[in-house]
CSV table of C-alpha atoms in Angstrom, one decimal:
chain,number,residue,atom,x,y,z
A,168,UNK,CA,0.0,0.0,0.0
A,169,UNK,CA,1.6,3.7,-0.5
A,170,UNK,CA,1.5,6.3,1.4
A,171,UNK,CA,-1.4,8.1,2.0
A,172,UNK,CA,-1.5,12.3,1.3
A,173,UNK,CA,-5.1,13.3,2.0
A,174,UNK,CA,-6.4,14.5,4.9
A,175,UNK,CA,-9.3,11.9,4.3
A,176,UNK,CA,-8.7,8.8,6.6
A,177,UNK,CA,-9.7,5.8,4.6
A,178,UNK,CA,-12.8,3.3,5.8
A,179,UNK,CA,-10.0,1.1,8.3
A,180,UNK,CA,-8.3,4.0,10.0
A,181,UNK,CA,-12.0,5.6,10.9
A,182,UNK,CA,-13.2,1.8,12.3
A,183,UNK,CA,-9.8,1.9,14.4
A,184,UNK,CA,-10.5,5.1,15.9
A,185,UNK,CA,-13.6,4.7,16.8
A,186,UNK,CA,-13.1,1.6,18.1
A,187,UNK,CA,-11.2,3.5,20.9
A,188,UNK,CA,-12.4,5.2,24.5
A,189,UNK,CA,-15.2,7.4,24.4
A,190,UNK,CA,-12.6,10.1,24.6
A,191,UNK,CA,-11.4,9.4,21.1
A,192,UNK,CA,-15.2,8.2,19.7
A,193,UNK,CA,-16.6,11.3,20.6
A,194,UNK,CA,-14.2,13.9,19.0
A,195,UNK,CA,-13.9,11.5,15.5
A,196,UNK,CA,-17.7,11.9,15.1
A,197,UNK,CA,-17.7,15.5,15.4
A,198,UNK,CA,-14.4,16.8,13.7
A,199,UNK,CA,-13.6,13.6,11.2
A,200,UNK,CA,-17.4,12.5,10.3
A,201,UNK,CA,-19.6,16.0,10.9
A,202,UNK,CA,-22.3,13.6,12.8
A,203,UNK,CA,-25.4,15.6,14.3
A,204,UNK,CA,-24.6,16.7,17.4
A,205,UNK,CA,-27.0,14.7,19.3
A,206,UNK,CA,-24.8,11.9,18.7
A,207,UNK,CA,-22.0,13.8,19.2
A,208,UNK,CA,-23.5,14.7,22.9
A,209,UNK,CA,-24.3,11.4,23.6
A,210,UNK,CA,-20.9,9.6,23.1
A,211,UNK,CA,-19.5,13.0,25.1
A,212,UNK,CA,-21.5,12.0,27.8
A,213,UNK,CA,-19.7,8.9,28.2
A,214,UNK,CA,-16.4,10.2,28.9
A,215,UNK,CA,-17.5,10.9,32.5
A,216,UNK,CA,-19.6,7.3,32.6
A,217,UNK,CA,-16.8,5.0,31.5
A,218,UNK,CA,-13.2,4.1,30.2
A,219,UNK,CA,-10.1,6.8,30.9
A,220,UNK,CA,-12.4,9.3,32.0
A,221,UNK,CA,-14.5,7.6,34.5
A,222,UNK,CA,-11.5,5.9,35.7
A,223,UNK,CA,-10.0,9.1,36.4
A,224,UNK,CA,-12.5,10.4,38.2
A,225,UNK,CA,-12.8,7.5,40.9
A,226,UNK,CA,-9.3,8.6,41.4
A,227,UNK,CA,-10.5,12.0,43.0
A,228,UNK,CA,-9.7,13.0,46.7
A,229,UNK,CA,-13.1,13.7,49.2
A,230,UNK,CA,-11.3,17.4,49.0
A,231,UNK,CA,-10.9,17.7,45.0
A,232,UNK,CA,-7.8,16.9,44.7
A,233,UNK,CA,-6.0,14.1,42.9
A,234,UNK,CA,-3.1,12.5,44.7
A,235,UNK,CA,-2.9,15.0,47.6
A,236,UNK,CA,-1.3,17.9,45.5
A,237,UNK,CA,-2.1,20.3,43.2
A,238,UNK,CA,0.6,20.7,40.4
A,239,UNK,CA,3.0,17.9,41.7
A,240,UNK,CA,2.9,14.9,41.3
A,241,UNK,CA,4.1,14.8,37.6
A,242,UNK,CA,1.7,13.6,36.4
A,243,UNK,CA,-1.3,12.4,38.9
A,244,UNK,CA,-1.9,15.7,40.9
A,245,UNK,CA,-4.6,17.7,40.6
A,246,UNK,CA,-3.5,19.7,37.9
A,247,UNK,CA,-2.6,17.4,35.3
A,248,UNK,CA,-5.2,14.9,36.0
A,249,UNK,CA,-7.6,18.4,34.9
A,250,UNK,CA,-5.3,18.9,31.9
A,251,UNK,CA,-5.9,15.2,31.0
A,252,UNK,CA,-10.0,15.3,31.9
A,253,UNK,CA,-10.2,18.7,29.6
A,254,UNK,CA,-8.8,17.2,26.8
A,255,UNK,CA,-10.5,13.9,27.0
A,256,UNK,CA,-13.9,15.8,26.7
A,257,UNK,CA,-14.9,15.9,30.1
A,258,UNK,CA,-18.0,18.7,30.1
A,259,UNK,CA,-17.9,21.7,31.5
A,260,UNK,CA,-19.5,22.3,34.5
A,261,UNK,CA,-18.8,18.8,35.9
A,262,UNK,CA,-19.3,18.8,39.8
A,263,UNK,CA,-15.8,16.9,40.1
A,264,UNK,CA,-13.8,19.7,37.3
A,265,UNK,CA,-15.1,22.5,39.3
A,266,UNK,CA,-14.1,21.2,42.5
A,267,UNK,CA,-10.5,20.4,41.1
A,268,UNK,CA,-10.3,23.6,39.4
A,269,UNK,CA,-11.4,25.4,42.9
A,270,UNK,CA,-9.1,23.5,44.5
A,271,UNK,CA,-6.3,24.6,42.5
A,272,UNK,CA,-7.4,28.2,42.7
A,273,UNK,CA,-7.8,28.1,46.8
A,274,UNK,CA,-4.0,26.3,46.7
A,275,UNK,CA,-2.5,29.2,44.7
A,276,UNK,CA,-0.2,31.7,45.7
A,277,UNK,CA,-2.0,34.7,43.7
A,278,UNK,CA,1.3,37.4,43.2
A,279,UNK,CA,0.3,41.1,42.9
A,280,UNK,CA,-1.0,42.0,39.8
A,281,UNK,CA,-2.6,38.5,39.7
A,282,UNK,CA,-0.1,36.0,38.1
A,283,UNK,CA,-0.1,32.6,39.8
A,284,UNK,CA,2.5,30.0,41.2
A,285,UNK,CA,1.6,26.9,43.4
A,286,UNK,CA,2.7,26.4,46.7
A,287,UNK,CA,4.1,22.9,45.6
A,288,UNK,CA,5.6,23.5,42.8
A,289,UNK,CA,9.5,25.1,42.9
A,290,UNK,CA,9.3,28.5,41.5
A,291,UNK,CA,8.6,31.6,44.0
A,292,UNK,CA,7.5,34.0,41.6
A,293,UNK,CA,3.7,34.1,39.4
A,294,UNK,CA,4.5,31.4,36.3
A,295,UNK,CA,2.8,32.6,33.1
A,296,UNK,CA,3.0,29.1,32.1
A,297,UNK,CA,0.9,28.0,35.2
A,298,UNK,CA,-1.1,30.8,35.1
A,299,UNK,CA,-1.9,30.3,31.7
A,300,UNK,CA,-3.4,26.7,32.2
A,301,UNK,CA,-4.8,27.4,35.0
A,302,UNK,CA,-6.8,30.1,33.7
A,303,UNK,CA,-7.2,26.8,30.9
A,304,UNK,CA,-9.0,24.8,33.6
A,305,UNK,CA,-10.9,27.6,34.8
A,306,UNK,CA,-12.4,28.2,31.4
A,307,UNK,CA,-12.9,25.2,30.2
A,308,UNK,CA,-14.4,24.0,32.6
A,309,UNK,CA,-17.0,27.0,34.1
A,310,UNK,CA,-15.2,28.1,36.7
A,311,UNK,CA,-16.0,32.0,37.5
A,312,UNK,CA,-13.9,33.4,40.4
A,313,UNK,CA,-12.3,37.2,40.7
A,314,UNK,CA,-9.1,35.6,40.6
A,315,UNK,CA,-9.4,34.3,37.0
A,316,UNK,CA,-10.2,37.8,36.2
A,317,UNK,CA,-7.3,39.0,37.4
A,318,UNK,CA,-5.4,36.6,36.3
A,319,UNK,CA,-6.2,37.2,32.6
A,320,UNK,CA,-5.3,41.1,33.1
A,321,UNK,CA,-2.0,40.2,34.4
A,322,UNK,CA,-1.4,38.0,31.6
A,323,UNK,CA,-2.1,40.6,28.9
A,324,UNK,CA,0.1,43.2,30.2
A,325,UNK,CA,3.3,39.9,30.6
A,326,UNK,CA,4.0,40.1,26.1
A,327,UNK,CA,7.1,40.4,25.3
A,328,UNK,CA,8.5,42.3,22.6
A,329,UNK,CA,8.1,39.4,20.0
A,330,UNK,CA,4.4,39.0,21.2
A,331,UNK,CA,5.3,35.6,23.2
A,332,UNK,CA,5.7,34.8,26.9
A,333,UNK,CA,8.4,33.5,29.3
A,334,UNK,CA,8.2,32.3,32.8
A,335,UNK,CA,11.4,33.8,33.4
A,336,UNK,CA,11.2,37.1,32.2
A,337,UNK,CA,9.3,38.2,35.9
A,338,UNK,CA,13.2,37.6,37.2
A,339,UNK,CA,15.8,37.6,34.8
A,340,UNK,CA,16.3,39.9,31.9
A,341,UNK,CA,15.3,37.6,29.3
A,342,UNK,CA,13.1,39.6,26.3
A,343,UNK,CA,12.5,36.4,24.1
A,344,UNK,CA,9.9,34.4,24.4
A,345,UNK,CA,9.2,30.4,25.1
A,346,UNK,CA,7.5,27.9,23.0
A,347,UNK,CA,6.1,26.3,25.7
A,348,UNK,CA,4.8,29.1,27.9
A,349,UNK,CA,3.3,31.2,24.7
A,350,UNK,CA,1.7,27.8,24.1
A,351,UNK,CA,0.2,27.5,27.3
A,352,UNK,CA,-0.9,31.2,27.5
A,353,UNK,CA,-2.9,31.2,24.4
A,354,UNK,CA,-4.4,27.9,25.2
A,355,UNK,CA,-6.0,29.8,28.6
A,356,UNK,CA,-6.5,33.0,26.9
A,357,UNK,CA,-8.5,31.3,23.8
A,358,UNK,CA,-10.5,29.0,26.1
A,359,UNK,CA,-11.4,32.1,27.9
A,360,UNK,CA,-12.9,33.8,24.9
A,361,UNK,CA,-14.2,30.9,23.5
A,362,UNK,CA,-16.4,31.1,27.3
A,363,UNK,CA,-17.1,34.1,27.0
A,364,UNK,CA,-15.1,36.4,29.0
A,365,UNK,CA,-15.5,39.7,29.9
A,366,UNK,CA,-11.8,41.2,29.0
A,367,UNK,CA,-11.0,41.9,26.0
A,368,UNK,CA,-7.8,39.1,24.9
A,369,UNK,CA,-7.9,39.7,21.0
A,370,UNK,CA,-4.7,41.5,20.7
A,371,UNK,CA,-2.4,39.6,23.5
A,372,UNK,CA,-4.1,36.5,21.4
A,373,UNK,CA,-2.6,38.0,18.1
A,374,UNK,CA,0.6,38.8,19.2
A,375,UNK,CA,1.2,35.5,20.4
A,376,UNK,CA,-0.1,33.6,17.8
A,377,UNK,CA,2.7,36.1,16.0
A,378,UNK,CA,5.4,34.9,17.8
A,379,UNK,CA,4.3,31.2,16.8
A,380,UNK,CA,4.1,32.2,13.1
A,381,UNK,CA,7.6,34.1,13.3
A,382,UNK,CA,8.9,30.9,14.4
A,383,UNK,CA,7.0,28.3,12.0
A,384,UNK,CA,6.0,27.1,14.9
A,385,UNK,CA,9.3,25.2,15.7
A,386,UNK,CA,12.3,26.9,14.3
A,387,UNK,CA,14.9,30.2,14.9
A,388,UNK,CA,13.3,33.0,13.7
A,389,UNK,CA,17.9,33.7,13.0
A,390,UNK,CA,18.7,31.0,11.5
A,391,UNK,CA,16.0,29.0,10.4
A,392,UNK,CA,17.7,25.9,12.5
A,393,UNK,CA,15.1,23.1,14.1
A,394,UNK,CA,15.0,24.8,17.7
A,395,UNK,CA,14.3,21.3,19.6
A,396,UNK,CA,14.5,17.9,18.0
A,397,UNK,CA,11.7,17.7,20.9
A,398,UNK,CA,9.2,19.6,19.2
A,399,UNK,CA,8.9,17.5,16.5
A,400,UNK,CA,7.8,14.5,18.7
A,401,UNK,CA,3.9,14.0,19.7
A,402,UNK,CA,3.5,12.6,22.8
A,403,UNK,CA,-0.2,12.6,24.4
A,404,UNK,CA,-1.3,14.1,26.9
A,405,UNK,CA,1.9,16.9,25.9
A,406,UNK,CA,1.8,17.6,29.8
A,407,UNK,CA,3.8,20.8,30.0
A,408,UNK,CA,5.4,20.5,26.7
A,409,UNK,CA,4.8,22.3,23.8
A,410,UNK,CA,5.1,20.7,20.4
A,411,UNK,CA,4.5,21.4,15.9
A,412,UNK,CA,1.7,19.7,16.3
A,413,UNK,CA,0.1,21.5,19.6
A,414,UNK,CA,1.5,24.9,17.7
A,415,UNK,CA,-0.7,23.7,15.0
A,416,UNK,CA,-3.7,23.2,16.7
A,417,UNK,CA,-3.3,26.6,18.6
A,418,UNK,CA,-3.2,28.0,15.0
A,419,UNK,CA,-6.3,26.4,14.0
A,420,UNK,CA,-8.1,27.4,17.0
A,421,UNK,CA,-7.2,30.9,16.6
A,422,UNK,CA,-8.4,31.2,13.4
A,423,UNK,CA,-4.6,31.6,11.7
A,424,UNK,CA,-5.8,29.9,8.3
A,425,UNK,CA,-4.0,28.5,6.2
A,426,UNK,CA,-0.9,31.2,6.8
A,427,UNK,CA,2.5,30.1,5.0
A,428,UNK,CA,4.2,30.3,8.3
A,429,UNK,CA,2.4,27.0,9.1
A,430,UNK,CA,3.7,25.1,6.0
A,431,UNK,CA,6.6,23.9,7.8
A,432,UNK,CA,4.8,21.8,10.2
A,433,UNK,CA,1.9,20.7,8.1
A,434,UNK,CA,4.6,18.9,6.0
A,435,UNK,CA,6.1,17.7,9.1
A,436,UNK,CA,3.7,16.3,10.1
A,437,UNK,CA,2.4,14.8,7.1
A,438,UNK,CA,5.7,13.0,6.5
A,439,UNK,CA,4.9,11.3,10.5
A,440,UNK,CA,2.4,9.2,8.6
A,441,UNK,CA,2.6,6.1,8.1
A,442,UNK,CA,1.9,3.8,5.1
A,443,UNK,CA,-1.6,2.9,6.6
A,444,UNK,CA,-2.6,6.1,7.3
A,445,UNK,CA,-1.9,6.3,10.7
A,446,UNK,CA,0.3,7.8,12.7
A,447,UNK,CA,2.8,6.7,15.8
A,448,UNK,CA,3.0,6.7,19.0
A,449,UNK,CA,5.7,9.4,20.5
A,450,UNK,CA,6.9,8.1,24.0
A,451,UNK,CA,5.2,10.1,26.8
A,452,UNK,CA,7.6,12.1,29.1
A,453,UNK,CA,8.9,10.1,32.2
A,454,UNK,CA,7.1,10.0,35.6
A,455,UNK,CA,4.3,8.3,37.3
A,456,UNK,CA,1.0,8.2,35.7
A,457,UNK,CA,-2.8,6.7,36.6
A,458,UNK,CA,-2.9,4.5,33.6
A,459,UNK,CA,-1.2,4.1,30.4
A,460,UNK,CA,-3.4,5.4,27.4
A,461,UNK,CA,-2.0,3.8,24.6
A,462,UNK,CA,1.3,1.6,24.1
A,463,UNK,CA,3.7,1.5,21.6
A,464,UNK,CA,2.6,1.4,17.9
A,465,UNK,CA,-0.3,2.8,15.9
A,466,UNK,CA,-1.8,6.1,18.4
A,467,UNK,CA,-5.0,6.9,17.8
A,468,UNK,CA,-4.4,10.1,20.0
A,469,UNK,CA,-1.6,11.3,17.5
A,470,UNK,CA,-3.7,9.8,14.3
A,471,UNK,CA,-6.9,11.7,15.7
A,472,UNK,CA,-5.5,14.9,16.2
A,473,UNK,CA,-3.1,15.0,12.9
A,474,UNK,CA,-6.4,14.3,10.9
A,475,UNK,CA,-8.0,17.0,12.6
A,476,UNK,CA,-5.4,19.4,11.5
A,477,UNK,CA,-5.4,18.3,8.2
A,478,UNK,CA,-8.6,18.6,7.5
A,479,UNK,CA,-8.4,21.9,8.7
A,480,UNK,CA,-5.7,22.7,6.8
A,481,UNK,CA,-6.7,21.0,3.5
A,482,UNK,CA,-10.3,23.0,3.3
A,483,UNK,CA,-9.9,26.7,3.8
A,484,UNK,CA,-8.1,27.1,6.7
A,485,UNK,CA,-11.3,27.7,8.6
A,486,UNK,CA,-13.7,26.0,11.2
């Protein structure tokens, strides 16, 4: 069989996905297969009921945490286990999100000005990276509380003069920004617009997404060189990593369309494919988890979300 260039997945690749979780199942029949969205809904519904997501839920503290902590343990505290909930499909509004997500908020150590650190994790000054998901979390999953507010404004005014974000620049002299923590601060500041929120993010949103594009989402804007050999590998759930392929899907959330800047990545990813349409499974970063999602071999994680950008890309460069 040779390779396969269309976005399209064949009959077999679609039958493989959705034999998956509900996590998968769920997110194939809306952005692969345009099914109504009562059917949609109804396999969404079944994240919470059964399979990763239930099993992830009947991990859950009496006080709303997840292993006693909030961002550590890598990867089974309270913050990650949210991360991991969010992007299975968990609904927002869930009684056990919110308390998580209120959990994590009550936790904080809220700086002046609004940014955010955690009490367990190393760093003694407000993270725009943690901030940033957090304020993720918060969105996604309904949470309203003055401190996401403020959060938000504090992370609007933290740009730096290439439009992206580092954690270090609140203590070192550093002007350029970081893959990772631009990635995480769009990913809050989007979901937050995407909920509805009052402030005003369009321009920090822009100027970030900038930073991305000046980059092609994985290279020196100097020299053009690879910036990471790490950012061309897709591991799921990315934890605190940024990635091409999360860079892409930032872009297509944002509404980038099909910008030239993006080329790069698209063809990297393409050429990840293999010969039966699917794609592989990238090693997940080291440290304890609460069950393995998929082992080595053909991922449907990877394969969903690569198919999902290319259809994306391969229409108009709209949703």
């Amino acid at each position: 069989m040779g390779r396969v260039d269309a976005a399209t997945p064949s009959d077999d690749v679609v039958a493989w996905l959705l034999d998956g979780d509900p996590a998968i199942r769920w997110q194939v029949l809306r952005d692969l297969l345009d099914r109504p969205a009562a059917e949609v809904d109804a396999e969404r519904d079944r994240v919470a009921a059964t399979g990763w997501g239930a099993a992830l839920l009947a991990r859950q503290d009496p006080d709303g945490r997840w292993a006693g902590g909030l961002y550590r343990p890598h990867w089974t505290g309270t913050h990650y286990t949210l991360l991991l909930l969010h992007r299975l499909g968990l609904r927002s509004g869930h009684p056990a999100a919110v308390r998580g997500v209120q959990a994590l908020l009550d936790g904080a150590e809220v700086h002046p000005g609004g940014g955010l650190t955690f009490t367990d994790s190393t760093a003694r000054h407000p993270e725009a990276c943690i901030t940033g998901m957090v304020l993720h979390l918060a969105a996604a999953f309904g949470v309203h509380d003055p401190r996401v507010e403020d959060a938000v404004a504090w992370l609007t005014g933290q740009n730096l003069p290439d439009g992206g974000w580092n954690c270090e620049s609140v203590v070192s002299t550093t002007r350029h920004g970081s893959f990772h923590t631009t990635g995480h601060v769009l990913e809050g500041l989007l979901a937050y617009g995407d909920a509805g929120g009052a402030r005003r993010v369009g321009q920090a949103v822009a100027e970030g997404l900038r930073f991305l594009l000046d980059h092609r989402l994985f290279r020196s804007h100097r020299t053009g060189a690879v910036v990471s050999d790490d950012l061309l590998r897709f591991p799921f759930p990315p934890q605190w990593r940024y990635d091409a392929l999360c860079g892409l899907e930032i872009a297509r959330a944002a509404g980038a369309g099909r910008d030239p800047r993006l080329a790069d990545a698209i063809d990297v990813l393409r050429a990840r494919r293999g010969p039966d349409g699917r794609w592989a499974v990238d090693p997940p970063l080291p440290g304890e988890v609460w069950q393995e999602l998929e082992r080595p071999g053909p991922g449907r994680w990877t394969t969903l979300r690569a198919l999902r950008v290319l259809r994306w890309w391969d229409g108009d460069g709209s949703d």
